[in-house]
PDB file of C-alpha atoms in Angstrom:
ATOM      1  CA  MET A   1       0.071  -0.036  -0.082  1.00 71.00           C
ATOM      2  CA  TRP A   2       2.881   2.282   0.686  1.00 78.00           C
ATOM      3  CA  TYR A   3       4.360   1.851  -2.759  1.00 79.00           C
ATOM      4  CA  LEU A   4       1.054   3.143  -4.296  1.00 82.00           C
ATOM      5  CA  LEU A   5       1.137   6.121  -2.225  1.00 79.00           C
ATOM      6  CA  LEU A   6       4.541   6.694  -3.159  1.00 77.00           C
ATOM      7  CA  LEU A   7       3.691   6.316  -7.035  1.00 80.00           C
ATOM      8  CA  ILE A   8       0.500   8.375  -6.910  1.00 84.00           C
ATOM      9  CA  VAL A   9       1.691  11.335  -4.515  1.00 86.00           C
ATOM     10  CA  ALA A  10       5.366  11.512  -3.764  1.00 86.00           C
ATOM     11  CA  ILE A  11       6.943  11.000  -7.023  1.00 87.00           C
ATOM     12  CA  PRO A  12       4.804  13.461  -9.132  1.00 89.00           C
ATOM     13  CA  ALA A  13       5.340  15.924  -6.035  1.00 91.00           C
ATOM     14  CA  MET A  14       9.154  15.570  -6.403  1.00 92.00           C
ATOM     15  CA  GLU A  15       8.965  15.699 -10.534  1.00 92.00           C
ATOM     16  CA  ILE A  16       7.275  19.003  -9.965  1.00 93.00           C
ATOM     17  CA  ALA A  17       9.832  20.314  -7.831  1.00 94.00           C
ATOM     18  CA  VAL A  18      12.592  19.406  -9.915  1.00 94.00           C
ATOM     19  CA  LEU A  19      10.940  20.793 -12.937  1.00 93.00           C
ATOM     20  CA  LEU A  20      10.226  24.052 -11.422  1.00 94.00           C
ATOM     21  CA  LEU A  21      13.707  24.109 -10.308  1.00 95.00           C
ATOM     22  CA  SER A  22      14.980  23.442 -13.581  1.00 93.00           C
ATOM     23  CA  GLY A  23      12.659  25.908 -15.161  1.00 92.00           C
ATOM     24  CA  LYS A  24      14.119  28.594 -12.757  1.00 94.00           C
ATOM     25  CA  THR A  25      17.759  27.455 -13.245  1.00 93.00           C
ATOM     26  CA  ILE A  26      18.192  26.989 -16.921  1.00 94.00           C
ATOM     27  CA  GLY A  27      14.882  28.608 -18.279  1.00 93.00           C
ATOM     28  CA  VAL A  28      11.571  27.229 -19.395  1.00 92.00           C
ATOM     29  CA  TRP A  29      12.257  26.728 -23.209  1.00 94.00           C
ATOM     30  CA  PRO A  30      15.369  24.538 -22.498  1.00 94.00           C
ATOM     31  CA  THR A  31      13.679  22.481 -19.602  1.00 93.00           C
ATOM     32  CA  LEU A  32      10.749  21.594 -22.233  1.00 92.00           C
ATOM     33  CA  LEU A  33      13.384  20.835 -24.907  1.00 94.00           C
ATOM     34  CA  ILE A  34      15.202  18.206 -22.664  1.00 93.00           C
ATOM     35  CA  ILE A  35      11.868  16.754 -21.588  1.00 91.00           C
ATOM     36  CA  LEU A  36      10.890  16.367 -25.388  1.00 91.00           C
ATOM     37  CA  ALA A  37      14.377  14.994 -26.261  1.00 92.00           C
ATOM     38  CA  THR A  38      14.199  12.284 -23.558  1.00 91.00           C
ATOM     39  CA  GLY A  39      10.985  11.256 -24.817  1.00 88.00           C
ATOM     40  CA  VAL A  40      11.998  10.910 -28.110  1.00 91.00           C
ATOM     41  CA  LEU A  41      15.494   9.167 -27.250  1.00 91.00           C
ATOM     42  CA  GLY A  42      13.615   6.960 -24.840  1.00 89.00           C
ATOM     43  CA  ALA A  43      11.101   5.742 -27.339  1.00 89.00           C
ATOM     44  CA  TYR A  44      13.942   4.941 -29.740  1.00 93.00           C
ATOM     45  CA  LEU A  45      16.218   3.064 -27.076  1.00 91.00           C
ATOM     46  CA  ALA A  46      13.151   1.225 -25.874  1.00 91.00           C
ATOM     47  CA  LYS A  47      12.449  -0.075 -29.500  1.00 93.00           C
ATOM     48  CA  ARG A  48      15.968  -0.936 -30.026  1.00 94.00           C
ATOM     49  CA  GLU A  49      16.477  -2.681 -26.756  1.00 92.00           C
ATOM     50  CA  GLY A  50      13.170  -4.319 -27.043  1.00 93.00           C
ATOM     51  CA  LEU A  51      13.938  -5.852 -30.533  1.00 94.00           C
ATOM     52  CA  GLN A  52      17.088  -7.187 -29.389  1.00 94.00           C
ATOM     53  CA  THR A  53      15.480  -8.861 -26.404  1.00 93.00           C
ATOM     54  CA  ILE A  54      12.560 -10.527 -28.491  1.00 94.00           C
ATOM     55  CA  ARG A  55      15.487 -11.764 -30.889  1.00 94.00           C
ATOM     56  CA  ARG A  56      17.328 -13.450 -28.172  1.00 93.00           C
ATOM     57  CA  ALA A  57      14.178 -14.803 -26.656  1.00 93.00           C
ATOM     58  CA  GLN A  58      13.256 -16.368 -30.054  1.00 94.00           C
ATOM     59  CA  GLU A  59      16.950 -17.803 -30.296  1.00 93.00           C
ATOM     60  CA  GLN A  60      16.515 -19.264 -26.831  1.00 92.00           C
ATOM     61  CA  LEU A  61      13.236 -20.820 -27.696  1.00 92.00           C
ATOM     62  CA  ARG A  62      14.762 -22.291 -30.904  1.00 93.00           C
ATOM     63  CA  HIS A  63      17.364 -23.926 -28.794  1.00 92.00           C
ATOM     64  CA  GLY A  64      14.753 -25.254 -26.380  1.00 90.00           C
ATOM     65  CA  GLN A  65      15.832 -23.200 -23.522  1.00 89.00           C
ATOM     66  CA  ILE A  66      13.448 -20.903 -21.277  1.00 87.00           C
ATOM     67  CA  PRO A  67      14.098 -17.356 -22.041  1.00 88.00           C
ATOM     68  CA  GLY A  68      13.809 -16.079 -18.382  1.00 86.00           C
ATOM     69  CA  SER A  69      16.190 -13.630 -18.500  1.00 88.00           C
ATOM     70  CA  ALA A  70      14.954 -12.163 -21.543  1.00 91.00           C
ATOM     71  CA  VAL A  71      11.405 -12.016 -20.143  1.00 91.00           C
ATOM     72  CA  LEU A  72      12.947  -9.825 -17.072  1.00 92.00           C
ATOM     73  CA  ASP A  73      14.798  -7.768 -19.659  1.00 93.00           C
ATOM     74  CA  GLY A  74      11.561  -7.366 -21.635  1.00 93.00           C
ATOM     75  CA  ILE A  75       9.659  -6.123 -18.392  1.00 93.00           C
ATOM     76  CA  CYS A  76      12.797  -3.794 -17.692  1.00 93.00           C
ATOM     77  CA  ILE A  77      12.575  -2.289 -21.159  1.00 94.00           C
ATOM     78  CA  LEU A  78       8.701  -1.901 -21.018  1.00 93.00           C
ATOM     79  CA  VAL A  79       8.858   0.068 -17.707  1.00 93.00           C
ATOM     80  CA  GLY A  80      11.755   1.928 -18.671  1.00 93.00           C
ATOM     81  CA  GLY A  81      10.289   3.119 -21.859  1.00 91.00           C
ATOM     82  CA  ILE A  82       7.132   4.203 -19.965  1.00 91.00           C
ATOM     83  CA  LEU A  83       9.039   6.014 -17.344  1.00 91.00           C
ATOM     84  CA  LEU A  84      11.066   7.851 -20.264  1.00 89.00           C
ATOM     85  CA  LEU A  85       7.633   8.619 -21.912  1.00 86.00           C
ATOM     86  CA  THR A  86       6.451   9.983 -18.705  1.00 86.00           C
ATOM     87  CA  PRO A  87       7.622  14.026 -18.267  1.00 85.00           C
ATOM     88  CA  GLY A  88       9.973  14.675 -15.441  1.00 89.00           C
ATOM     89  CA  PHE A  89      13.624  14.147 -14.960  1.00 92.00           C
ATOM     90  CA  ILE A  90      13.318  11.775 -12.160  1.00 93.00           C
ATOM     91  CA  THR A  91      11.422   9.348 -13.987  1.00 92.00           C
ATOM     92  CA  ASP A  92      13.755   9.942 -17.027  1.00 92.00           C
ATOM     93  CA  ILE A  93      16.722   8.749 -15.176  1.00 93.00           C
ATOM     94  CA  THR A  94      15.348   5.755 -13.918  1.00 93.00           C
ATOM     95  CA  GLY A  95      13.965   4.943 -17.344  1.00 93.00           C
ATOM     96  CA  PHE A  96      17.244   5.461 -18.979  1.00 93.00           C
ATOM     97  CA  LEU A  97      18.715   3.089 -16.031  1.00 94.00           C
ATOM     98  CA  MET A  98      16.407   0.398 -16.922  1.00 94.00           C
ATOM     99  CA  LEU A  99      17.138   0.488 -20.692  1.00 92.00           C
ATOM    100  CA  PHE A 100      20.939   0.336 -20.647  1.00 91.00           C
ATOM    101  CA  PRO A 101      22.074  -3.453 -20.236  1.00 89.00           C
ATOM    102  CA  PRO A 102      24.857  -2.740 -17.412  1.00 92.00           C
ATOM    103  CA  THR A 103      22.409  -1.056 -15.085  1.00 93.00           C
ATOM    104  CA  ARG A 104      19.513  -3.146 -15.873  1.00 92.00           C
ATOM    105  CA  LYS A 105      21.186  -6.156 -14.193  1.00 93.00           C
ATOM    106  CA  ALA A 106      20.488  -4.419 -10.711  1.00 93.00           C
ATOM    107  CA  PHE A 107      16.894  -4.080 -11.523  1.00 94.00           C
ATOM    108  CA  LYS A 108      16.749  -7.805 -12.889  1.00 93.00           C
ATOM    109  CA  LEU A 109      18.470  -9.061  -9.591  1.00 93.00           C
ATOM    110  CA  LEU A 110      15.815  -6.815  -7.505  1.00 92.00           C
ATOM    111  CA  MET A 111      12.948  -8.506  -9.579  1.00 91.00           C
ATOM    112  CA  LEU A 112      14.340 -11.771  -9.098  1.00 90.00           C
ATOM    113  CA  ASN A 113      14.549 -11.463  -5.173  1.00 92.00           C
ATOM    114  CA  SER A 114      11.206 -10.222  -5.099  1.00 89.00           C
ATOM    115  CA  ILE A 115       9.786 -13.324  -6.939  1.00 86.00           C
ATOM    116  CA  ARG A 116      11.886 -15.397  -4.784  1.00 88.00           C
ATOM    117  CA  LYS A 117      10.587 -13.964  -1.651  1.00 90.00           C
ATOM    118  CA  ARG A 118       6.888 -14.283  -2.938  1.00 86.00           C
ATOM    119  CA  ILE A 119       7.546 -18.083  -3.643  1.00 84.00           C
ATOM    120  CA  GLU A 120       8.943 -18.776  -0.404  1.00 87.00           C
ATOM    121  CA  LYS A 121       5.889 -16.941   1.354  1.00 87.00           C
ATOM    122  CA  GLY A 122       3.641 -19.096  -1.083  1.00 81.00           C
ATOM    123  CA  ASN A 123       2.156 -16.395  -2.479  1.00 78.00           C
ATOM    124  CA  ILE A 124       3.257 -17.760  -5.996  1.00 75.00           C
ATOM    125  CA  LYS A 125       2.950 -21.289  -6.768  1.00 73.00           C
ATOM    126  CA  ILE A 126       5.051 -23.015  -9.333  1.00 72.00           C
ATOM    127  CA  ILE A 127       2.895 -25.911 -11.078  1.00 75.00           C
ATOM    128  CA  LYS A 128       4.969 -28.221 -12.894  1.00 70.00           C
TER     129      LYS A 128
END
């Protein structure tokens, strides 16, 4: 429940504060241009990384492997792309971190740990 409160109230409030500070520091037009540029660049990067991930998953499936890592990459790329399309600097930084493969590993590790904890608690059941 606290995560929901954070997503709905705290993050937009922080984004507004950073945007106001940026507008005051570098000006309104440069701030708007940076926001638009990160949106366009983010859409391009998300498309490129997403297509690479789909190809890697297809290759793993052709060899009879389960594409678990590729699925986690895909989730990170999807969330990162959405964050980059959301106006604001905090979400943009987080989105770029989720799109770049070296920093994406940390997010994948967090997701794996979360899934493991849910399996151990019995919230997620694996059917064989």
